[in-house]
Amino acid sequence: MAKDPIPQVETTCGSLLYELQIIWDEVGETETDRDQMLLELERECLEVYRRKVDQANRCRAQLRQAIADAEAELASISSAMGERPVHIRQSDQSVGSLKQELGKILPELEEMQKRKTERRSQFLLVLEEIESITNDIKGQGGEHVLSKPLLDETSLSMTKLEELHSHLQALQKEKSERVETIRKHLCTLYSHSSVLGMDFNEVVSQVNPTLTDPEGPRSLSDHTIDNLDAAVQKLREVKIQRMHKLQDLATTMLELWNLMDTPIEEQQEYQHITCNIAASEHEITQANSLSEDFIKYVEAEVVRLDEVKASKMKELVMKKRSELEEICRKTHMLPVSDSAMDQTIVAIESGIVDATLVLGHLEQHISKVKEEALSRKEILEKVEKWLSACDEESWLEEYNRDDNRYNAGRGAHLTLKRAEKARNLVNKLPGMVEALASKTIVWEQEKGIEFLYDGIRLLSMLEEYNLLRQEREEEHRRQRDHKKLQGQLIAEQEALYGSKPSPSKPLGGKKAPRMSTGGAATNRRLSLGAGMHQTPKPNNKKADQRHVDGALSTGRRGLDVAGLPSRKQSMNPCEQLQSPLVRKPFSPISTTVVASKANIATPQQLVPNEISSFATPVKNNIIKNLEEEKMMSMLQTPKNVAAMIPIPSTPATISVPMQTAPTPLNNYARLLPEKTEVVEYSFEERRLAFMLQSESMIHV
Amino acid sequence: MSQPPPPSAGRELANPPSDGISNLRFSNTSDHLLVSSWDKSVRLYDVSTNSLKGEFLHGGAVLDCCFHDDSSGFSVGSDNKVRRIVFNVGKEDVLGTHEKPVRCVEYSYAAGQVITGSWDKTVKCWDPRGASGPERTQVGTYVQPERVYSLSLVGNRLVVATAGRHVNIYDLRNMSQPEQRRESSLKYQTRCVRSYPNGTGYALSSVEGRVAMEFFDLSEAAQAKKYAFKCHRKSEAGRDIVYPVNAIAFHPIYGTFATGGCDGFVNIWDGNNKKRLYQYSKYPSSIAALSFSRDGQLLAVASSYTFEEGEKSHEPEAIFVRNVNEIEVKPKPKAYPTPAA
């Protein structure tokens, strides 16, 4: 039945028309009305048809549109994906109806769309990864940029994907390379900082705080790497610098060890330093081996060694110096002056002068002195002999004065024997002196310098000795004459009174002056005779205090070469009177003679012995001033003479004999001339007066 | 203008007095140094650290000072007063007064007394333990023939040197009379007197470059040993310039002694062997005072103008402390030549 709805409809229409005719017949409609009605019917039918056709037409257009759309989309997807669609529709040979076509194309489109989404997600994945790696590398830190990567929807082709993949791989490779670089840097950094004794974490966190976290993500940016690199470089420089410093120190240390023969045990402690002396930078890996503390510690050791060395050098200098002094002392040469030596030592201490230099100089000096000593040796031996002969002579002299010398006592025979020997020796003395003098002259001519014995020219000593000897002989002669005279006197007295006084013992007795050595060695250095204690002048003017001349100057500093003419006495008549004993040029200044002349001016006491003991040519113009004499007598008793006889000695260093003079025994009775005395004031009193005066001035 | 002293002069103390140094003394128990000065101050230095430990200002120039114990001392001066000063608390008591400026002060450990000598021609003894009332502490007054210039103590012996070259020797246990009255062996004004550490005598220096060595024992044998010697002089153009000898200090161990003069030199002498042992290089100004430390290892030297030429411009005051080498102070016995047999 469904097969022919239209005939059926037509049938229905025919029957309806028939029914209508019947109705009309019955109603009796007019033909025109009937025609009218039929026409209307016809028009209405047409209308319905037209509408349906339009509708169908529109529907078809829509379909076509849909197909075209789908095709277009398909095409765009295909082109985006760079793939041909699965089905390529031949546009010219359209297969089947439009609906079929659509039905075919729709699943295809769906398929393509699905694939596209897949591709898209793939792309996104890759891009995201790229993005994150790039971020890592750029060093922005992944957190803040989580924006979707921009995806070009139009190019999702496989090749593009491949490209992206390879890009990603490159990036990944780069990243891993960077990680590796950083790891390496960190390793180096770690080793450096451990060697340098620095805190690794601190060093690293200065570069980039993310690096300190061993778990968390690390910054991989160029900046970080550059910083790391710089840090590594910096540490390496520091390391090299320190290494050089340490090696320098080690070298110094080794040198000092060598110099001072430091025992191995002491060296062992620093073995680990010195073993690195030739190491290059990368060889030093031991932790803390270049830390600041360590270097300070080594430095301290070097400083200590240096100090030890300095003190040793000083010791050495002192030793050399004492050696020099010893040689000088032994050979009676004048040592280098102490103050010059002190200054060199001070200079060494303050580091102005290198000790080695001084040492070298000293060494040179010693060898020179030694050489000279060698040349002096022969003469010195003779001098020693001569001096000991002189000693014997003086002993003999004293012995001869001893009136009890023939008293038999214990050991008297030994003394006798010694006296005999001494006499022999004394007889040989002139020859000895002669020989010595000629030898010395030869020596001096050879060397072109004077032969000095303890700073005094030997020839002048000899000359002086000869003078003294002559003088003594003369004295002996006088003494004999005097004795003869005295003998006569006594004989006369005896004739008168019949009593014979015991022979007067020479004053001074056993302590009689000793003048044999002619002031050799030290005697001659002592110039006494200044001991004039004059009464204080009433007007104690300052000028007088400060410039006490002439009389006071006769005793000069011990080191002055004695034997030179004493300075001209001042013309002060008063002083002239008080010190009438002007020492003649080159006259013996053997202490006793001069001292006694100067100080023992007590005529009353001395009269009996005056000529015998102290007769010298100068003696004749002795004081006549009675008052003066009295004063002198108070000042001096012969006993005191003994106190100031220096015994010859060879001074080890430049200790100088004092210019001593005995002081009066008792001064109770002495009165000051008081008539014109002005009150004396001490400096302090004057100062206070001045101070008070100036203070009161200020107050006014 | 002022030339720095040579480096061998010793260590210079920081913060020296601003006017003349009248005396300085080392403590008997430590390396503290007490310094009195014309700037009216008494200063206490710790030499080992080169620091000023304390300072006292008085009413007038301080002419002398000495230690009592390590924490206190005595000072005298131109305000006629005798003071006891306690360093760590900065306290001072006046023991009493003289009628005129007090020139010198000594403390006797034997008698437990302070002895002062004044220009009022008296020596007074004080008991520092006494109540600090006026003159309550005074033990006695002993009239001297002249103004007292220098005092020295050894054991119970007190040597008083005055103007007019008088020297009185007292026994502290009997001060009523001088044990001995002497006149100086030197012709000129006495500058300083110091007893030998062994108590047998004293050294006395004068303004005329001379020092006399004297002995207490009046026997002839002992008196025969006395002598005087010249020092602190300079020869210039045929004339000797003599300088006052301001200071004498005996070495506590060897008995040798140092003298200091207005020539700026310090000499070390061996009195027994009559030798000069050493001369230190010249100091910038007169040597006003000297003191050896208790062990003799240090020598304090006051280089300070002593008004010998009246008011004039002079080098600034300075205190030097030098280390003393044994060789500089050890006596050198005479080497007796062995008699040739």
mmCIF file of N, CA, C and O in Angstrom, chain A residues 342 346 391 418 530 532-534 542 545-546 548-549 552-553 557 643 648 653 655-661 663-665 667 672 679-685 687-688 690 695, chain B residues 19 38 40 78 119 147 149 163-165 183 185 187-189 191 208 210 223-224 226-230 239 241-243 269-270 274-276 278 305-308 311 332:
data_model
loop_
_atom_site.group_PDB
_atom_site.id
_atom_site.type_symbol
_atom_site.label_atom_id
_atom_site.label_comp_id
_atom_site.label_asym_id
_atom_site.label_seq_id
_atom_site.Cartn_x
_atom_site.Cartn_y
_atom_site.Cartn_z
ATOM 1 N N ASP A 342 128.655 48.681 69.833
ATOM 2 C CA ASP A 342 127.291 48.753 70.359
ATOM 3 C C ASP A 342 126.363 49.262 69.290
ATOM 4 O O ASP A 342 125.258 48.760 69.104
ATOM 5 N N VAL A 346 123.094 47.565 67.796
ATOM 6 C CA VAL A 346 121.791 48.234 67.789
ATOM 7 C C VAL A 346 121.249 48.277 66.373
ATOM 8 O O VAL A 346 120.072 48.028 66.116
ATOM 9 N N ASP A 391 159.203 43.693 86.177
ATOM 10 C CA ASP A 391 158.567 43.302 87.439
ATOM 11 C C ASP A 391 159.622 42.846 88.427
ATOM 12 O O ASP A 391 159.608 43.219 89.608
ATOM 13 N N ARG A 418 166.034 34.194 94.420
ATOM 14 C CA ARG A 418 165.271 35.002 93.470
ATOM 15 C C ARG A 418 165.989 36.321 93.228
ATOM 16 O O ARG A 418 166.080 36.807 92.100
ATOM 17 N N ALA A 530 146.871 65.729 90.570
ATOM 18 C CA ALA A 530 145.927 66.828 90.545
ATOM 19 C C ALA A 530 145.299 67.010 91.902
ATOM 20 O O ALA A 530 144.410 67.811 92.060
ATOM 21 N N MET A 532 145.336 68.507 94.374
ATOM 22 C CA MET A 532 145.530 69.682 95.216
ATOM 23 C C MET A 532 144.232 70.126 95.809
ATOM 24 O O MET A 532 143.329 70.531 95.108
ATOM 25 N N HIS A 533 144.131 70.028 97.055
ATOM 26 C CA HIS A 533 142.894 70.456 97.686
ATOM 27 C C HIS A 533 143.050 71.875 98.146
ATOM 28 O O HIS A 533 143.476 72.150 99.251
ATOM 29 N N GLN A 534 142.741 72.732 97.311
ATOM 30 C CA GLN A 534 142.925 74.115 97.718
ATOM 31 C C GLN A 534 141.755 74.549 98.561
ATOM 32 O O GLN A 534 140.653 74.011 98.458
ATOM 33 N N LYS A 542 130.644 80.685 89.806
ATOM 34 C CA LYS A 542 130.375 79.543 88.926
ATOM 35 C C LYS A 542 131.491 79.325 87.931
ATOM 36 O O LYS A 542 131.883 78.226 87.619
ATOM 37 N N GLN A 545 133.954 77.210 89.190
ATOM 38 C CA GLN A 545 133.585 75.809 89.303
ATOM 39 C C GLN A 545 133.681 75.119 87.967
ATOM 40 O O GLN A 545 134.061 73.971 87.874
ATOM 41 N N ARG A 546 133.312 75.851 86.984
ATOM 42 C CA ARG A 546 133.216 75.186 85.703
ATOM 43 C C ARG A 546 134.526 75.172 84.955
ATOM 44 O O ARG A 546 134.768 74.351 84.126
ATOM 45 N N VAL A 548 137.886 75.144 86.165
ATOM 46 C CA VAL A 548 139.044 75.017 87.015
ATOM 47 C C VAL A 548 140.130 74.472 86.137
ATOM 48 O O VAL A 548 140.054 73.351 85.655
ATOM 49 N N ASP A 549 141.055 75.306 85.862
ATOM 50 C CA ASP A 549 141.996 74.907 84.829
ATOM 51 C C ASP A 549 143.351 74.590 85.425
ATOM 52 O O ASP A 549 143.569 74.603 86.618
ATOM 53 N N LEU A 552 144.142 71.742 87.936
ATOM 54 C CA LEU A 552 143.240 70.606 88.021
ATOM 55 C C LEU A 552 143.364 69.708 86.830
ATOM 56 O O LEU A 552 142.882 68.602 86.816
ATOM 57 N N SER A 553 143.986 70.213 85.812
ATOM 58 C CA SER A 553 143.973 69.451 84.580
ATOM 59 C C SER A 553 145.147 68.513 84.456
ATOM 60 O O SER A 553 145.248 67.764 83.518
ATOM 61 N N ARG A 557 142.357 62.365 81.598
ATOM 62 C CA ARG A 557 141.656 61.093 81.450
ATOM 63 C C ARG A 557 142.656 60.001 81.205
ATOM 64 O O ARG A 557 143.631 60.183 80.507
ATOM 65 N N ALA A 643 148.165 54.087 99.027
ATOM 66 C CA ALA A 643 146.794 53.798 98.617
ATOM 67 C C ALA A 643 146.568 54.029 97.150
ATOM 68 O O ALA A 643 145.633 53.518 96.553
ATOM 69 N N PRO A 648 150.152 47.228 88.233
ATOM 70 C CA PRO A 648 149.976 47.056 86.788
ATOM 71 C C PRO A 648 149.054 45.884 86.504
ATOM 72 O O PRO A 648 149.119 44.843 87.157
ATOM 73 N N THR A 653 138.858 44.916 79.220
ATOM 74 C CA THR A 653 138.172 45.817 78.309
ATOM 75 C C THR A 653 138.686 47.221 78.610
ATOM 76 O O THR A 653 139.761 47.363 79.170
ATOM 77 N N SER A 655 138.236 49.278 80.769
ATOM 78 C CA SER A 655 138.065 49.889 82.073
ATOM 79 C C SER A 655 139.258 50.800 82.306
ATOM 80 O O SER A 655 140.376 50.454 81.989
ATOM 81 N N VAL A 656 138.950 51.940 82.841
ATOM 82 C CA VAL A 656 139.956 52.987 82.911
ATOM 83 C C VAL A 656 140.265 53.243 84.371
ATOM 84 O O VAL A 656 139.362 53.355 85.181
ATOM 85 N N PRO A 657 141.514 53.357 84.691
ATOM 86 C CA PRO A 657 141.814 53.665 86.094
ATOM 87 C C PRO A 657 141.263 55.029 86.429
ATOM 88 O O PRO A 657 141.243 55.931 85.604
ATOM 89 N N MET A 658 140.833 55.161 87.668
ATOM 90 C CA MET A 658 140.325 56.460 88.067
ATOM 91 C C MET A 658 141.491 57.403 88.304
ATOM 92 O O MET A 658 142.599 56.988 88.595
ATOM 93 N N GLN A 659 141.181 58.657 88.220
ATOM 94 C CA GLN A 659 142.205 59.635 88.558
ATOM 95 C C GLN A 659 142.068 59.919 90.028
ATOM 96 O O GLN A 659 141.433 60.877 90.442
ATOM 97 N N THR A 660 142.611 59.037 90.807
ATOM 98 C CA THR A 660 142.372 59.152 92.232
ATOM 99 C C THR A 660 143.434 60.004 92.891
ATOM 100 O O THR A 660 144.523 60.181 92.376
ATOM 101 N N ALA A 661 143.080 60.508 93.995
ATOM 102 C CA ALA A 661 144.019 61.208 94.839
ATOM 103 C C ALA A 661 143.565 60.968 96.258
ATOM 104 O O ALA A 661 142.368 60.953 96.520
ATOM 105 N N THR A 663 142.611 61.575 100.019
ATOM 106 C CA THR A 663 141.968 62.715 100.648
ATOM 107 C C THR A 663 142.543 62.881 102.052
ATOM 108 O O THR A 663 143.089 61.930 102.606
ATOM 109 N N PRO A 664 142.447 64.039 102.617
ATOM 110 C CA PRO A 664 143.078 64.283 103.917
ATOM 111 C C PRO A 664 142.600 63.311 104.962
ATOM 112 O O PRO A 664 141.440 62.884 104.962
ATOM 113 N N LEU A 665 143.501 62.989 105.816
ATOM 114 C CA LEU A 665 143.168 62.041 106.862
ATOM 115 C C LEU A 665 142.172 62.648 107.834
ATOM 116 O O LEU A 665 141.151 62.090 108.134
ATOM 117 N N ASN A 667 140.339 66.291 108.921
ATOM 118 C CA ASN A 667 140.167 67.682 108.564
ATOM 119 C C ASN A 667 139.398 68.421 109.645
ATOM 120 O O ASN A 667 138.765 69.410 109.404
ATOM 121 N N LEU A 672 137.654 77.189 107.549
ATOM 122 C CA LEU A 672 137.472 77.910 106.305
ATOM 123 C C LEU A 672 137.742 79.377 106.562
ATOM 124 O O LEU A 672 137.367 79.903 107.610
ATOM 125 N N VAL A 679 127.220 83.577 101.142
ATOM 126 C CA VAL A 679 126.476 82.342 101.372
ATOM 127 C C VAL A 679 126.366 81.556 100.067
ATOM 128 O O VAL A 679 125.997 82.107 99.036
ATOM 129 N N GLU A 680 126.727 80.294 100.151
ATOM 130 C CA GLU A 680 126.625 79.474 98.944
ATOM 131 C C GLU A 680 125.210 78.920 98.823
ATOM 132 O O GLU A 680 124.537 78.706 99.836
ATOM 133 N N TYR A 681 124.807 78.740 97.625
ATOM 134 C CA TYR A 681 123.495 78.139 97.416
ATOM 135 C C TYR A 681 123.615 76.994 96.444
ATOM 136 O O TYR A 681 124.422 77.044 95.508
ATOM 137 N N SER A 682 122.769 75.985 96.655
ATOM 138 C CA SER A 682 122.758 74.875 95.707
ATOM 139 C C SER A 682 121.880 75.253 94.528
ATOM 140 O O SER A 682 121.123 76.220 94.575
ATOM 141 N N PHE A 683 122.007 74.484 93.452
ATOM 142 C CA PHE A 683 121.199 74.753 92.260
ATOM 143 C C PHE A 683 119.720 74.760 92.618
ATOM 144 O O PHE A 683 118.939 75.556 92.110
ATOM 145 N N GLU A 684 119.352 73.834 93.499
ATOM 146 C CA GLU A 684 117.940 73.687 93.829
ATOM 147 C C GLU A 684 117.421 74.937 94.528
ATOM 148 O O GLU A 684 116.304 75.391 94.284
ATOM 149 N N GLU A 685 118.279 75.469 95.425
ATOM 150 C CA GLU A 685 117.840 76.669 96.139
ATOM 151 C C GLU A 685 117.650 77.824 95.153
ATOM 152 O O GLU A 685 116.670 78.563 95.219
ATOM 153 N N ARG A 687 117.051 77.532 92.053
ATOM 154 C CA ARG A 687 115.909 77.226 91.186
ATOM 155 C C ARG A 687 114.606 77.590 91.870
ATOM 156 O O ARG A 687 113.705 78.166 91.264
ATOM 157 N N LEU A 688 114.524 77.235 93.162
ATOM 158 C CA LEU A 688 113.287 77.516 93.885
ATOM 159 C C LEU A 688 113.071 79.027 93.973
ATOM 160 O O LEU A 688 111.951 79.517 93.795
ATOM 161 N N PHE A 690 114.125 81.236 91.940
ATOM 162 C CA PHE A 690 113.700 81.709 90.630
ATOM 163 C C PHE A 690 112.225 81.397 90.385
ATOM 164 O O PHE A 690 111.454 82.216 89.906
ATOM 165 N N GLU A 695 106.775 82.999 89.837
ATOM 166 C CA GLU A 695 105.363 82.778 90.191
ATOM 167 C C GLU A 695 104.748 84.061 90.732
ATOM 168 O O GLU A 695 103.630 84.417 90.385
ATOM 169 N N ASP B 19 108.617 69.381 84.165
ATOM 170 C CA ASP B 19 109.700 70.266 84.594
ATOM 171 C C ASP B 19 110.771 69.379 85.236
ATOM 172 O O ASP B 19 110.603 68.167 85.337
ATOM 173 N N TRP B 38 110.045 69.022 89.679
ATOM 174 C CA TRP B 38 109.781 70.445 89.926
ATOM 175 C C TRP B 38 108.423 70.861 89.384
ATOM 176 O O TRP B 38 107.964 71.973 89.650
ATOM 177 N N LYS B 40 105.831 69.913 90.441
ATOM 178 C CA LYS B 40 104.980 69.733 91.617
ATOM 179 C C LYS B 40 104.316 68.364 91.660
ATOM 180 O O LYS B 40 103.304 68.178 92.323
ATOM 181 N N SER B 78 109.055 71.881 98.299
ATOM 182 C CA SER B 78 109.269 73.283 98.626
ATOM 183 C C SER B 78 108.124 73.855 99.453
ATOM 184 O O SER B 78 108.217 74.970 99.931
ATOM 185 N N TRP B 119 116.274 72.619 104.330
ATOM 186 C CA TRP B 119 117.086 73.833 104.300
ATOM 187 C C TRP B 119 116.893 74.659 105.574
ATOM 188 O O TRP B 119 117.497 75.711 105.747
ATOM 189 N N ARG B 147 122.309 74.078 105.908
ATOM 190 C CA ARG B 147 121.176 73.522 105.170
ATOM 191 C C ARG B 147 121.514 72.120 104.665
ATOM 192 O O ARG B 147 122.615 71.889 104.147
ATOM 193 N N TYR B 149 121.746 69.132 102.276
ATOM 194 C CA TYR B 149 121.726 68.974 100.825
ATOM 195 C C TYR B 149 121.508 67.527 100.391
ATOM 196 O O TYR B 149 120.966 67.260 99.336
ATOM 197 N N ALA B 163 125.252 72.137 103.327
ATOM 198 C CA ALA B 163 126.025 73.228 102.735
ATOM 199 C C ALA B 163 127.243 73.455 103.636
ATOM 200 O O ALA B 163 127.305 72.960 104.756
ATOM 201 N N GLY B 164 128.188 74.197 103.151
ATOM 202 C CA GLY B 164 129.395 74.440 103.929
ATOM 203 C C GLY B 164 130.257 73.209 104.074
ATOM 204 O O GLY B 164 131.116 73.140 104.947
ATOM 205 N N ARG B 165 129.987 72.194 103.273
ATOM 206 C CA ARG B 165 130.806 70.988 103.183
ATOM 207 C C ARG B 165 130.860 70.210 104.479
ATOM 208 O O ARG B 165 131.797 69.493 104.762
ATOM 209 N N GLU B 183 134.302 67.066 107.772
ATOM 210 C CA GLU B 183 134.200 68.046 106.701
ATOM 211 C C GLU B 183 134.476 67.308 105.405
ATOM 212 O O GLU B 183 135.277 66.371 105.370
ATOM 213 N N SER B 185 135.933 66.006 102.108
ATOM 214 C CA SER B 185 137.302 65.997 101.604
ATOM 215 C C SER B 185 137.426 66.843 100.346
ATOM 216 O O SER B 185 138.523 67.148 99.920
ATOM 217 N N LYS B 187 136.770 70.191 97.983
ATOM 218 C CA LYS B 187 136.846 71.608 98.315
ATOM 219 C C LYS B 187 135.571 72.360 97.983
ATOM 220 O O LYS B 187 135.393 73.488 98.380
ATOM 221 N N TYR B 188 134.744 71.689 97.195
ATOM 222 C CA TYR B 188 133.587 72.433 96.715
ATOM 223 C C TYR B 188 132.288 71.839 97.233
ATOM 224 O O TYR B 188 132.266 70.755 97.809
ATOM 225 N N GLN B 189 131.241 72.576 96.950
ATOM 226 C CA GLN B 189 129.924 72.245 97.480
ATOM 227 C C GLN B 189 129.534 70.786 97.213
ATOM 228 O O GLN B 189 129.713 70.268 96.120
ATOM 229 N N ARG B 191 127.228 67.755 96.372
ATOM 230 C CA ARG B 191 126.016 67.562 95.573
ATOM 231 C C ARG B 191 125.233 66.352 96.052
ATOM 232 O O ARG B 191 124.012 66.369 96.082
ATOM 233 N N GLU B 208 132.330 70.176 91.578
ATOM 234 C CA GLU B 208 133.538 70.369 90.793
ATOM 235 C C GLU B 208 134.056 69.026 90.315
ATOM 236 O O GLU B 208 135.171 68.616 90.634
ATOM 237 N N ARG B 210 134.181 65.870 90.972
ATOM 238 C CA ARG B 210 135.027 65.023 91.798
ATOM 239 C C ARG B 210 134.155 64.197 92.732
ATOM 240 O O ARG B 210 133.074 64.622 93.132
ATOM 241 N N GLN B 223 141.303 54.679 107.210
ATOM 242 C CA GLN B 223 141.331 56.014 106.618
ATOM 243 C C GLN B 223 142.371 56.115 105.498
ATOM 244 O O GLN B 223 142.255 56.950 104.616
ATOM 245 N N ALA B 224 143.377 55.253 105.590
ATOM 246 C CA ALA B 224 144.393 55.271 104.537
ATOM 247 C C ALA B 224 143.793 54.872 103.192
ATOM 248 O O ALA B 224 144.323 55.192 102.136
ATOM 249 N N LYS B 226 141.021 55.830 101.939
ATOM 250 C CA LYS B 226 140.133 56.775 101.274
ATOM 251 C C LYS B 226 140.858 57.552 100.183
ATOM 252 O O LYS B 226 142.069 57.721 100.233
ATOM 253 N N TYR B 227 140.086 57.970 99.223
ATOM 254 C CA TYR B 227 140.684 58.714 98.132
ATOM 255 C C TYR B 227 139.581 59.492 97.411
ATOM 256 O O TYR B 227 138.389 59.303 97.708
ATOM 257 N N ALA B 228 140.004 60.327 96.524
ATOM 258 C CA ALA B 228 139.026 61.043 95.693
ATOM 259 C C ALA B 228 139.461 60.907 94.243
ATOM 260 O O ALA B 228 140.623 60.656 93.964
ATOM 261 N N PHE B 229 138.528 61.021 93.355
ATOM 262 C CA PHE B 229 138.911 60.948 91.946
ATOM 263 C C PHE B 229 138.104 61.950 91.125
ATOM 264 O O PHE B 229 137.030 62.396 91.546
ATOM 265 N N LYS B 230 138.681 62.268 89.994
ATOM 266 C CA LYS B 230 138.029 63.260 89.135
ATOM 267 C C LYS B 230 137.151 62.563 88.103
ATOM 268 O O LYS B 230 137.478 61.463 87.651
ATOM 269 N N ARG B 239 141.854 73.729 78.393
ATOM 270 C CA ARG B 239 141.255 73.981 79.704
ATOM 271 C C ARG B 239 140.328 72.828 80.038
ATOM 272 O O ARG B 239 139.697 72.280 79.167
ATOM 273 N N ILE B 241 136.985 71.610 81.523
ATOM 274 C CA ILE B 241 135.675 72.065 81.975
ATOM 275 C C ILE B 241 135.206 71.027 82.966
ATOM 276 O O ILE B 241 135.163 69.842 82.640
ATOM 277 N N VAL B 242 134.886 71.447 84.150
ATOM 278 C CA VAL B 242 134.421 70.480 85.136
ATOM 279 C C VAL B 242 132.929 70.640 85.297
ATOM 280 O O VAL B 242 132.390 71.744 85.217
ATOM 281 N N TYR B 243 132.274 69.518 85.478
ATOM 282 C CA TYR B 243 130.827 69.540 85.622
ATOM 283 C C TYR B 243 130.443 69.038 87.016
ATOM 284 O O TYR B 243 131.114 68.158 87.565
ATOM 285 N N TRP B 269 131.763 52.933 87.930
ATOM 286 C CA TRP B 269 133.088 52.856 88.547
ATOM 287 C C TRP B 269 133.201 51.623 89.426
ATOM 288 O O TRP B 269 132.235 51.182 90.028
ATOM 289 N N ASP B 270 134.415 51.143 89.500
ATOM 290 C CA ASP B 270 134.729 50.092 90.455
ATOM 291 C C ASP B 270 135.593 50.744 91.525
ATOM 292 O O ASP B 270 136.785 50.985 91.322
ATOM 293 N N LYS B 274 139.593 50.922 91.688
ATOM 294 C CA LYS B 274 139.863 52.260 91.149
ATOM 295 C C LYS B 274 139.867 52.273 89.623
ATOM 296 O O LYS B 274 140.824 52.678 88.986
ATOM 297 N N LYS B 275 138.819 51.764 89.087
ATOM 298 C CA LYS B 275 138.751 51.745 87.631
ATOM 299 C C LYS B 275 137.398 52.245 87.173
ATOM 300 O O LYS B 275 136.392 52.025 87.851
ATOM 301 N N ARG B 276 137.440 52.869 86.022
ATOM 302 C CA ARG B 276 136.158 53.150 85.386
ATOM 303 C C ARG B 276 135.789 51.935 84.573
ATOM 304 O O ARG B 276 136.569 51.466 83.751
ATOM 305 N N TYR B 278 132.794 51.590 82.771
ATOM 306 C CA TYR B 278 131.981 51.815 81.573
ATOM 307 C C TYR B 278 131.549 53.272 81.522
ATOM 308 O O TYR B 278 131.410 53.927 82.543
ATOM 309 N N TYR B 305 117.592 68.991 82.986
ATOM 310 C CA TYR B 305 118.434 70.142 83.324
ATOM 311 C C TYR B 305 118.354 70.425 84.825
ATOM 312 O O TYR B 305 117.260 70.463 85.393
ATOM 313 N N THR B 306 119.491 70.605 85.459
ATOM 314 C CA THR B 306 119.495 70.767 86.916
ATOM 315 C C THR B 306 119.759 72.207 87.348
ATOM 316 O O THR B 306 120.163 72.455 88.458
ATOM 317 N N PHE B 307 119.560 73.134 86.469
ATOM 318 C CA PHE B 307 119.623 74.563 86.822
ATOM 319 C C PHE B 307 121.036 75.007 87.147
ATOM 320 O O PHE B 307 121.244 76.004 87.827
ATOM 321 N N GLU B 308 122.047 74.278 86.656
ATOM 322 C CA GLU B 308 123.416 74.652 87.009
ATOM 323 C C GLU B 308 123.817 75.980 86.367
ATOM 324 O O GLU B 308 124.733 76.651 86.843
ATOM 325 N N GLU B 311 118.350 79.958 84.778
ATOM 326 C CA GLU B 311 117.250 79.743 83.860
ATOM 327 C C GLU B 311 117.748 79.855 82.426
ATOM 328 O O GLU B 311 118.410 80.825 82.058
ATOM 329 N N LYS B 332 136.249 44.425 88.056
ATOM 330 C CA LYS B 332 137.331 43.731 87.351
ATOM 331 C C LYS B 332 138.529 43.729 88.284
ATOM 332 O O LYS B 332 139.217 44.729 88.423
#
